[in-house]
Amino acid sequence: MSTDLIDLGSESRNAGSFVSFLDQICARFELDHAAYAGTNPVASAVHGYVNYPDAWKRHYAENGLHRIDPTLLVASRSIAPVDWSRLDQTAGFEKTFRDARDFGITNRGLTIPVRGPYGDIGMLSVTRDCSATEWEKLSRQILPDLQSVAVHVHDTVMRSDVLSRALRYPALSTREREILQWIAAGKSQQDVGDILGISHRTVEVHLRSGREKLYALTTPQAVGRAIMLGLIYPL
Amino acid sequence: MIIIVDALNKDRFGDLLDEMFKLRARVFGDRLGWEVEIIDGREIDQFDRLDPAYVIGLDDEGHVVSCVRALQTTGPHMLSDVFQVLLDGEPPLRSATLWESTRFCVDTQRLCRDGNTMKAVSMATCELMIGSLEYARRSGISDIITVIDPVVNRVLKRSDNAPYDYVGSTKQMGKVPAMAALLDCTEERINRVRAFAGITHDVFASEDAVRDLLTARHLAESGRVTAPSDWSAMILSDAQEPLPTVLVEDIQDYCRAQIEAARTEEERADALRLVGVLVREGIHPALHQVVFQN
């Protein structure tokens, strides 16, 4: 889990960069495949990116599996990550994954549903061919980070048209701004907590929220972007 | 015992949700006097239509004794849409690993009625807190922001589950004040509540176990309550009433439920045919087509 993810927010965004981001996710979290699908009602667009083998993508499209695949249709209605073992009783699951083995695709996976502020929904699905115990251990370990990554991909994809970008101008609270301002001044999170008289955990939860609102994966990226947008002062 | 009911299993637990909405009506409407809308003895708001997850506590007989509702803060939720005044006009926190919990309540009436003391209430409350924290934690969630009143705030503090901070300020919402409190979903916190309540067992019950319990309870009750004998007469007398408004979401939900509940290919084909007809009639919105790009 040492590889760093390239922050999508700063890249010129095209389909290629999204797919290569999925590759990075797989490399970093020890996964086989990843897929993102999302709908943006503002731009009335549907987006999908996968790093599955071409043969499986063809099979999936030709058989219209997206119309029955419960990892898309059912999982999006949960608020929590949905392990595919929870879906294997549904009618579509057996059909979707019946031939998957032949394409080297496992039915061991999970889907992280994302909800955005404008009725937009997205799903990041990941798979790994391994034993049940191994999967249990891995998914437990990577879920917190994967949650953040899923929202990062979703937000970036949803901002790929001009109208949505204007709508999604980062709305930072005073608290989030002042914490970023002190971080920009070189203070550690502990220092910031002491200066503002708030707990370390409060600093952390606001910093994480501020970072995600700025579509950044790391704090330095968030600071840079906040300065660029004139939300905090360069020091 | 605790069960999570969300959009994926709500078709199996419709009776449980209905009982929960009634409990919320009694607690938030009758007892606390919140300005909530109660229709037909049930308190249901716009956020219940967004497929939230409910953490529901049951007693040994299968009665709902506690509940709380969870939503992601990345999408629409109460603090972003209706409780913004609590945040002093500031934008809400939005994070992939932060959930919002609302409508936390416990049925003190039921828990105290057989001469039970407040001990039963405290146990049910702690079990619900443990269930919520553990569900969030295993979903990769690190923190919960919860909209509560000062009474629940005191309950949290007394149960060794004190919020680590608050966001915004306490504001009068109707007759009672409300506030937004932060709780971490760390093992330390969960262990503290467990130790306080002396709860060491797994608080979650399996879906099958809960379903069996509910079926047993309904069977026992059907002996006592006489069902109306002539349904057709009731429906006919209702026909004079104006038709209720049916929301598009209800129709979509119904169709989805029909498709998901289909046990055979024929049933499934029938359900899909119904969707087709409704789409053609403009009653059901067109289905999304997911197109994969490369």
Coordinates of C-alpha atoms in Angstrom, one line a residue:
Chain A
M1 CA 0.0 0.0 0.0
S2 CA 2.9 2.3 -0.6
T3 CA 2.2 3.6 -4.1
D4 CA 0.7 7.0 -4.1
L5 CA -2.3 7.9 -6.1
I6 CA -2.1 10.7 -8.5
D7 CA -4.5 13.4 -7.6
L8 CA -7.2 13.4 -10.4
G9 CA -8.3 17.0 -9.5
S10 CA -5.2 18.5 -11.1
E11 CA -5.0 16.4 -14.2
S12 CA -6.5 17.3 -17.5
R13 CA -9.3 14.9 -17.4
N14 CA -10.0 12.4 -20.1
A15 CA -11.2 8.8 -20.2
G16 CA -7.6 7.6 -20.4
S17 CA -6.7 9.3 -17.1
F18 CA -9.7 7.8 -15.3
V19 CA -8.8 4.3 -16.5
S20 CA -5.2 4.7 -15.4
F21 CA -6.4 6.0 -12.1
L22 CA -8.3 2.7 -11.7
D23 CA -5.1 0.9 -12.5
Q24 CA -3.4 2.8 -9.7
I25 CA -6.2 1.9 -7.3
C26 CA -5.7 -1.7 -8.1
A27 CA -1.9 -1.5 -7.6
R28 CA -2.2 0.4 -4.3
F29 CA -4.9 -1.7 -2.7
E30 CA -3.8 -5.1 -4.1
L31 CA -6.9 -5.6 -6.2
D32 CA -7.4 -7.3 -9.6
H33 CA -10.0 -5.0 -11.2
A34 CA -11.8 -1.7 -10.6
A35 CA -14.8 -0.1 -12.3
Y36 CA -16.5 3.2 -11.9
A37 CA -20.0 4.1 -13.1
G38 CA -22.0 7.2 -12.4
T39 CA -24.9 9.3 -13.6
N40 CA -24.9 13.1 -13.6
P41 CA -28.4 14.5 -13.9
V42 CA -27.1 18.1 -14.3
A43 CA -25.4 17.2 -17.6
S44 CA -27.7 14.3 -18.2
A45 CA -24.7 12.1 -18.8
V46 CA -23.8 8.6 -17.8
H47 CA -20.1 7.7 -17.3
G48 CA -18.4 4.4 -17.0
Y49 CA -14.7 3.4 -16.8
V50 CA -13.4 0.0 -16.2
N51 CA -10.0 -1.8 -16.3
Y52 CA -11.5 -5.2 -17.0
P53 CA -10.1 -7.3 -19.9
D54 CA -11.5 -6.3 -23.3
A55 CA -13.1 -9.7 -23.8
W56 CA -15.1 -9.4 -20.6
K57 CA -16.2 -5.8 -21.5
R58 CA -17.4 -7.0 -24.9
H59 CA -19.3 -9.9 -23.4
Y60 CA -20.8 -7.6 -20.8
A61 CA -22.0 -5.1 -23.4
E62 CA -23.2 -7.7 -25.9
N63 CA -25.3 -9.4 -23.4
G64 CA -26.6 -6.2 -21.9
L65 CA -25.5 -7.3 -18.5
H66 CA -25.7 -3.7 -17.2
R67 CA -29.4 -4.1 -17.3
I68 CA -29.4 -6.9 -14.7
D69 CA -26.1 -6.6 -12.9
P70 CA -27.0 -6.1 -9.2
T71 CA -23.5 -4.8 -8.4
L72 CA -24.7 -1.7 -10.3
L73 CA -28.5 -1.6 -9.9
V74 CA -28.9 -2.8 -6.4
A75 CA -25.7 -1.7 -4.7
S76 CA -26.2 2.0 -5.6
R77 CA -29.1 2.1 -3.2
S78 CA -27.1 1.3 -0.1
I79 CA -25.3 3.9 1.9
A80 CA -22.6 1.4 3.0
P81 CA -20.2 -0.5 0.8
V82 CA -21.9 -3.6 -0.5
D83 CA -20.0 -6.8 -0.4
W84 CA -21.1 -8.9 -3.4
S85 CA -21.8 -11.9 -1.1
R86 CA -24.8 -9.9 -0.1
L87 CA -26.1 -9.9 -3.7
D88 CA -25.5 -13.5 -4.7
Q89 CA -29.1 -14.4 -3.9
T90 CA -30.5 -11.9 -6.4
A91 CA -31.7 -13.0 -9.8
G92 CA -29.2 -10.9 -11.8
F93 CA -26.1 -12.0 -9.9
E94 CA -26.0 -15.6 -11.1
K95 CA -26.6 -14.4 -14.7
T96 CA -24.0 -11.7 -14.6
F97 CA -21.3 -13.8 -13.2
R98 CA -22.2 -17.2 -14.7
D99 CA -19.6 -16.8 -17.5
A100 CA -17.3 -14.5 -15.6
R101 CA -14.9 -17.3 -14.6
D102 CA -14.2 -18.0 -18.3
F103 CA -13.0 -14.4 -18.6
G104 CA -10.8 -14.6 -15.5
I105 CA -13.3 -12.4 -13.6
T106 CA -14.1 -13.3 -10.0
N107 CA -17.3 -12.8 -8.2
R108 CA -15.5 -11.8 -5.1
G109 CA -15.8 -8.0 -4.9
L110 CA -17.5 -5.1 -3.4
T111 CA -19.2 -1.9 -4.5
I112 CA -18.9 1.5 -2.8
P113 CA -21.9 3.6 -3.6
V114 CA -21.4 7.4 -3.7
R115 CA -24.1 10.0 -3.5
G116 CA -23.4 13.6 -4.6
P117 CA -25.3 16.8 -3.8
Y118 CA -27.2 17.1 -7.0
G119 CA -28.9 13.8 -7.2
D120 CA -25.8 12.3 -8.9
I121 CA -24.8 8.8 -7.9
G122 CA -21.7 6.8 -8.6
M123 CA -20.3 3.4 -7.8
L124 CA -16.8 2.2 -7.5
S125 CA -16.5 -1.6 -7.7
V126 CA -13.4 -3.6 -7.0
T127 CA -12.6 -7.3 -7.2
R128 CA -9.9 -9.7 -6.2
D129 CA -9.6 -13.4 -6.8
C130 CA -8.7 -14.8 -3.4
S131 CA -10.0 -16.9 -0.6
A132 CA -12.9 -15.7 1.6
T133 CA -10.7 -15.1 4.6
E134 CA -8.1 -13.2 2.6
W135 CA -10.9 -11.1 1.1
E136 CA -12.5 -10.4 4.5
K137 CA -9.2 -9.2 5.8
L138 CA -8.2 -7.1 2.8
S139 CA -11.6 -5.4 2.4
R140 CA -11.8 -4.5 6.1
Q141 CA -8.3 -3.0 5.9
I142 CA -8.8 -1.0 2.7
L143 CA -12.4 0.2 3.1
P144 CA -11.7 3.6 4.8
D145 CA -9.2 4.7 2.1
L146 CA -11.3 3.2 -0.6
Q147 CA -14.3 5.2 0.6
S148 CA -12.3 8.4 0.1
V149 CA -11.0 7.3 -3.3
A150 CA -14.5 6.5 -4.5
V151 CA -15.8 10.0 -3.7
H152 CA -12.6 11.5 -5.3
V153 CA -13.2 9.6 -8.6
H154 CA -16.9 10.4 -8.5
D155 CA -16.5 14.1 -7.8
T156 CA -13.9 14.5 -10.5
V157 CA -16.0 12.7 -13.1
M158 CA -19.0 14.7 -12.1
R159 CA -17.0 17.9 -12.6
S160 CA -16.0 17.1 -16.1
D161 CA -18.5 19.5 -17.7
V162 CA -18.6 23.3 -17.4
L163 CA -22.0 23.6 -15.7
S164 CA -21.3 21.0 -13.1
R165 CA -17.9 22.6 -12.4
A166 CA -19.5 25.9 -11.7
L167 CA -22.0 24.3 -9.4
R168 CA -19.3 22.4 -7.5
Y169 CA -17.2 25.4 -6.4
P170 CA -15.8 24.3 -3.1
A171 CA -18.0 25.6 -0.2
L172 CA -15.6 25.7 2.7
S173 CA -16.7 26.6 6.2
T174 CA -14.8 29.2 8.3
R175 CA -13.4 26.4 10.5
E176 CA -12.2 24.4 7.4
R177 CA -10.5 27.6 6.0
E178 CA -8.8 28.6 9.2
I179 CA -7.4 25.1 9.7
L180 CA -6.1 25.1 6.1
Q181 CA -4.7 28.6 6.7
W182 CA -2.7 27.4 9.8
I183 CA -1.5 24.3 7.9
A184 CA -0.3 26.6 5.1
A185 CA 1.6 28.5 7.7
G186 CA 3.5 25.3 8.5
K187 CA 1.7 24.2 11.7
S188 CA 1.1 20.6 12.4
Q189 CA -2.4 19.3 13.1
Q190 CA -1.5 19.0 16.8
D191 CA -0.4 22.7 16.8
V192 CA -3.6 23.8 15.0
G193 CA -5.7 22.0 17.6
D194 CA -3.8 23.8 20.4
I195 CA -4.0 27.2 18.7
L196 CA -7.7 27.0 18.0
G197 CA -8.5 25.3 21.3
I198 CA -10.1 22.3 19.6
S199 CA -9.4 18.5 19.8
H200 CA -7.0 16.8 17.4
R201 CA -10.0 14.8 16.1
T202 CA -12.0 18.0 15.3
V203 CA -9.0 19.3 13.3
E204 CA -8.8 15.9 11.5
V205 CA -12.5 15.7 10.6
H206 CA -12.6 19.3 9.3
L207 CA -9.3 18.8 7.4
R208 CA -10.6 15.7 5.7
S209 CA -13.9 17.5 4.8
G210 CA -11.9 20.5 3.4
R211 CA -9.6 18.3 1.5
E212 CA -12.5 16.4 -0.2
K213 CA -14.4 19.6 -0.9
L214 CA -11.2 20.8 -2.7
Y215 CA -11.1 17.5 -4.7
A216 CA -7.7 16.8 -3.3
L217 CA -6.3 13.5 -1.9
T218 CA -3.6 15.0 0.2
T219 CA -3.3 18.0 2.5
P220 CA -0.6 19.8 0.5
Q221 CA -2.7 19.5 -2.6
A222 CA -5.6 20.9 -0.7
V223 CA -3.6 23.8 0.6
G224 CA -2.3 24.6 -2.9
R225 CA -5.8 24.5 -4.4
A226 CA -7.2 26.7 -1.6
I227 CA -4.5 29.3 -2.3
M228 CA -5.2 29.1 -6.0
L229 CA -8.9 29.7 -5.4
G230 CA -8.2 32.6 -3.1
L231 CA -9.8 30.8 -0.1
I232 CA -6.7 31.2 2.0
Y233 CA -3.6 33.4 1.8
P234 CA -0.2 32.2 0.7
L235 CA 2.3 32.7 3.5
Chain B
M1 CA -30.8 -7.3 19.2
I2 CA -29.9 -5.0 16.3
I3 CA -30.7 -5.2 12.6
I4 CA -29.7 -2.9 9.7
V5 CA -32.5 -2.2 7.2
D6 CA -31.7 -0.4 4.1
A7 CA -32.9 -0.3 0.4
L8 CA -31.5 -3.7 -0.2
N9 CA -33.5 -5.6 2.4
K10 CA -36.4 -3.3 3.1
D11 CA -38.8 -5.4 1.1
R12 CA -38.3 -8.2 3.6
F13 CA -38.8 -5.9 6.6
G14 CA -41.6 -3.6 5.6
D15 CA -43.5 -4.4 8.8
L16 CA -40.4 -3.5 10.9
L17 CA -40.1 -0.1 9.1
D18 CA -43.8 0.6 9.6
E19 CA -43.5 0.0 13.3
M20 CA -40.4 2.2 13.4
F21 CA -42.2 5.1 11.7
K22 CA -45.0 4.7 14.3
L23 CA -42.4 4.8 17.1
R24 CA -40.9 7.9 15.6
A25 CA -44.3 9.6 15.5
R26 CA -44.9 8.8 19.2
V27 CA -41.5 10.0 20.3
F28 CA -40.8 13.0 18.1
G29 CA -44.4 14.1 17.5
D30 CA -46.2 13.3 20.7
R31 CA -43.6 13.2 23.4
L32 CA -41.0 15.7 22.3
G33 CA -43.3 18.0 20.3
W34 CA -40.9 18.4 17.3
E35 CA -42.3 20.0 14.3
V36 CA -42.5 16.8 12.3
E37 CA -45.1 15.7 9.8
I38 CA -47.2 12.8 11.0
I39 CA -49.5 11.1 8.5
D40 CA -51.7 8.2 9.6
G41 CA -49.7 7.8 12.8
R42 CA -46.3 7.5 11.1
E43 CA -43.5 10.1 11.0
I44 CA -41.9 10.0 7.6
D45 CA -40.0 12.8 6.0
Q46 CA -38.2 13.6 2.7
F47 CA -35.0 11.9 3.9
D48 CA -36.7 8.6 4.3
R49 CA -37.3 8.6 0.6
L50 CA -33.5 8.8 -0.1
D51 CA -32.8 5.1 0.8
P52 CA -31.2 5.8 4.2
A53 CA -30.0 2.9 6.4
Y54 CA -31.8 2.3 9.6
V55 CA -30.3 0.8 12.7
I56 CA -33.2 -0.8 14.5
G57 CA -33.2 -2.3 17.9
L58 CA -35.7 -5.1 18.8
D59 CA -36.8 -6.7 22.1
D60 CA -36.9 -10.4 22.6
E61 CA -40.5 -10.5 21.3
G62 CA -39.6 -8.7 18.1
H63 CA -41.0 -5.3 18.9
V64 CA -39.1 -2.2 17.7
V65 CA -37.7 -0.5 20.8
S66 CA -35.1 1.8 19.3
C67 CA -34.0 3.2 16.0
V68 CA -31.7 5.7 14.2
R69 CA -31.3 6.8 10.6
A70 CA -28.0 7.1 8.7
L71 CA -27.2 9.0 5.5
Q72 CA -23.9 9.9 3.7
T73 CA -22.7 13.5 4.1
T74 CA -21.5 13.5 0.5
G75 CA -25.2 13.6 -0.7
P76 CA -28.3 15.3 0.5
H77 CA -28.8 14.9 4.3
M78 CA -30.5 16.9 7.1
L79 CA -27.6 19.2 8.0
S80 CA -27.1 20.2 4.4
D81 CA -30.8 20.6 3.6
V82 CA -33.0 21.5 6.6
F83 CA -30.8 21.9 9.7
Q84 CA -28.4 24.4 8.2
V85 CA -29.5 26.9 10.9
L86 CA -27.6 24.8 13.4
L87 CA -24.4 25.5 11.6
D88 CA -24.8 29.3 11.9
G89 CA -25.1 29.6 8.1
E90 CA -21.8 27.7 7.5
P91 CA -21.6 25.0 4.9
P92 CA -21.8 21.5 6.4
L93 CA -19.0 19.1 6.7
R94 CA -18.8 16.8 3.6
S95 CA -16.7 13.7 3.7
A96 CA -16.6 10.1 2.4
T97 CA -15.9 8.8 5.8
L98 CA -18.4 10.9 7.8
W99 CA -22.0 9.8 8.1
E100 CA -24.9 11.8 9.5
S101 CA -27.2 10.1 12.0
T102 CA -30.7 11.5 12.8
R103 CA -33.9 10.5 14.5
F104 CA -32.2 8.6 17.3
C105 CA -35.0 7.4 19.6
V106 CA -35.8 4.7 22.2
D107 CA -39.3 3.5 23.1
T108 CA -39.2 4.2 26.9
Q109 CA -42.9 3.5 27.2
R110 CA -42.6 -0.1 26.0
L111 CA -39.3 -0.7 27.8
C112 CA -40.7 0.5 31.1
R113 CA -44.1 -1.0 31.0
D114 CA -43.7 -4.3 32.8
G115 CA -42.4 -2.7 35.9
N116 CA -39.0 -2.5 34.3
T117 CA -36.8 0.2 35.5
M118 CA -34.7 2.7 33.5
K119 CA -32.1 -0.1 33.3
A120 CA -33.9 -1.6 30.3
V121 CA -34.0 1.8 28.6
S122 CA -30.3 2.3 29.2
M123 CA -29.5 -1.2 27.8
A124 CA -31.6 -0.6 24.7
T125 CA -29.9 2.8 24.2
C126 CA -26.4 1.4 24.5
E127 CA -27.2 -1.5 22.2
L128 CA -28.4 0.9 19.6
M129 CA -25.3 3.1 20.0
I130 CA -23.0 0.0 19.7
G131 CA -24.9 -1.2 16.7
S132 CA -24.6 2.2 15.0
L133 CA -20.9 2.7 15.7
E134 CA -20.0 -0.9 14.7
Y135 CA -22.1 -0.7 11.5
A136 CA -20.4 2.6 10.6
R137 CA -16.9 1.3 11.5
R138 CA -17.2 -1.8 9.4
S139 CA -18.3 0.3 6.5
G140 CA -15.1 2.2 6.6
I141 CA -16.6 5.3 8.3
S142 CA -14.4 7.1 10.8
D143 CA -16.8 9.7 12.3
I144 CA -20.5 10.4 12.8
I145 CA -22.2 13.7 13.0
T146 CA -25.4 13.4 14.8
V147 CA -28.3 15.8 15.2
I148 CA -29.7 15.5 18.7
D149 CA -31.5 17.4 21.5
P150 CA -29.9 18.1 24.9
V151 CA -31.6 15.1 26.4
V152 CA -29.9 12.6 24.1
N153 CA -26.7 14.6 24.5
R154 CA -26.9 13.9 28.3
V155 CA -27.7 10.3 27.6
L156 CA -24.6 10.0 25.4
K157 CA -22.5 11.6 28.1
R158 CA -23.9 9.3 30.8
S159 CA -23.2 6.2 28.7
D160 CA -19.5 7.0 28.4
N161 CA -20.2 8.0 24.8
A162 CA -19.8 11.8 25.0
P163 CA -19.4 13.6 21.7
Y164 CA -15.8 14.8 21.2
D165 CA -17.0 18.1 19.8
Y166 CA -20.0 20.0 18.4
V167 CA -20.4 21.8 15.1
G168 CA -22.3 25.1 15.0
S169 CA -24.4 25.9 18.0
T170 CA -27.5 24.8 19.9
K171 CA -30.6 26.3 18.3
Q172 CA -34.3 26.2 19.2
M173 CA -36.0 24.0 16.6
G174 CA -39.7 24.4 17.3
K175 CA -40.3 23.6 20.9
V176 CA -37.0 21.9 21.6
P177 CA -33.3 22.8 21.1
A178 CA -31.2 20.8 18.7
M179 CA -27.4 20.5 18.2
A180 CA -24.9 18.8 15.9
A181 CA -22.5 16.5 17.7
L182 CA -19.4 14.6 16.5
L183 CA -18.7 11.0 17.5
D184 CA -15.7 9.0 16.3
C185 CA -16.2 5.3 15.4
T186 CA -13.1 4.1 17.0
E187 CA -12.8 0.8 18.8
E188 CA -12.0 2.7 22.0
R189 CA -15.4 4.4 22.0
I190 CA -17.2 1.2 21.1
N191 CA -15.4 -0.6 24.0
R192 CA -16.2 2.2 26.4
V193 CA -20.0 1.9 25.7
R194 CA -19.7 -1.9 25.8
A195 CA -18.0 -1.7 29.2
F196 CA -20.5 0.8 30.5
A197 CA -23.5 -1.4 29.6
G198 CA -21.8 -4.7 30.3
I199 CA -22.6 -5.8 26.8
T200 CA -20.0 -8.3 25.4
H201 CA -22.1 -10.3 22.9
D202 CA -22.5 -9.6 19.2
V203 CA -25.5 -7.1 19.1
F204 CA -26.4 -7.9 15.5
A205 CA -29.0 -10.6 14.7
S206 CA -29.2 -12.2 11.3
E207 CA -31.9 -11.3 8.8
D208 CA -33.3 -14.8 8.9
A209 CA -33.4 -14.8 12.7
V210 CA -35.3 -11.5 12.8
R211 CA -37.7 -12.5 10.1
D212 CA -38.5 -15.7 12.0
L213 CA -39.0 -13.7 15.2
L214 CA -41.4 -11.3 13.4
T215 CA -43.3 -14.2 11.8
A216 CA -43.7 -15.9 15.2
R217 CA -44.9 -12.6 16.7
H218 CA -47.4 -11.9 14.0
L219 CA -48.8 -15.4 14.3
A220 CA -49.2 -15.0 18.1
E221 CA -50.9 -11.7 17.6
S222 CA -53.3 -12.8 14.9
G223 CA -54.9 -15.0 17.5
R224 CA -55.8 -12.0 19.5
V225 CA -56.7 -9.5 16.9
T226 CA -59.6 -10.3 14.6
A227 CA -58.9 -9.3 11.1
P228 CA -61.6 -7.5 9.1
S229 CA -63.6 -10.2 7.4
D230 CA -64.7 -8.5 4.3
W231 CA -61.8 -6.7 2.5
S232 CA -63.8 -6.0 -0.6
A233 CA -66.4 -4.1 1.3
M234 CA -63.7 -1.9 2.8
I235 CA -62.0 -1.2 -0.5
L236 CA -65.4 -0.3 -2.0
S237 CA -66.2 2.1 0.7
D238 CA -62.8 3.7 0.3
A239 CA -63.5 4.2 -3.4
Q240 CA -65.5 7.3 -2.5
E241 CA -62.4 9.0 -1.1
P242 CA -60.2 11.1 -3.4
L243 CA -57.3 9.0 -4.7
P244 CA -54.0 9.4 -2.8
T245 CA -51.1 11.0 -4.6
V246 CA -48.7 8.4 -5.9
L247 CA -45.1 9.5 -6.2
V248 CA -42.9 8.5 -9.1
E249 CA -40.4 7.2 -6.5
D250 CA -43.1 4.9 -5.1
I251 CA -43.8 3.5 -8.5
Q252 CA -40.1 2.9 -9.1
D253 CA -39.7 1.3 -5.7
Y254 CA -42.6 -0.9 -6.4
C255 CA -41.3 -2.0 -9.8
R256 CA -37.9 -2.6 -8.4
A257 CA -39.3 -4.6 -5.5
Q258 CA -41.3 -6.7 -8.0
I259 CA -38.3 -7.4 -10.1
E260 CA -36.1 -8.2 -7.2
A261 CA -38.7 -10.4 -5.5
A262 CA -39.3 -12.5 -8.7
R263 CA -38.6 -16.1 -8.0
T264 CA -39.0 -17.5 -11.5
E265 CA -38.1 -16.3 -14.9
E266 CA -41.8 -15.8 -15.7
E267 CA -42.4 -13.7 -12.7
R268 CA -39.4 -11.6 -13.6
A269 CA -40.5 -11.3 -17.2
D270 CA -44.0 -10.2 -16.0
A271 CA -42.4 -7.6 -13.7
L272 CA -40.2 -6.3 -16.5
R273 CA -43.2 -6.1 -18.8
L274 CA -45.1 -4.0 -16.3
V275 CA -42.1 -1.6 -16.2
G276 CA -42.2 -1.5 -20.0
V277 CA -45.9 -0.6 -20.0
L278 CA -45.5 2.1 -17.4
V279 CA -42.5 3.6 -19.2
R280 CA -44.6 3.7 -22.4
E281 CA -47.5 5.4 -20.6
G282 CA -45.1 8.0 -19.2
I283 CA -45.8 6.8 -15.6
H284 CA -42.4 5.4 -15.0
P285 CA -39.3 7.3 -16.0
A286 CA -37.1 5.7 -18.7
L287 CA -34.5 3.3 -17.4
H288 CA -30.9 4.6 -17.3
Q289 CA -28.6 3.0 -19.8
V290 CA -25.1 2.5 -18.6
V291 CA -22.7 2.9 -21.4
F292 CA -19.1 1.9 -20.8
Q293 CA -16.5 4.2 -22.5
N294 CA -12.9 3.3 -22.9

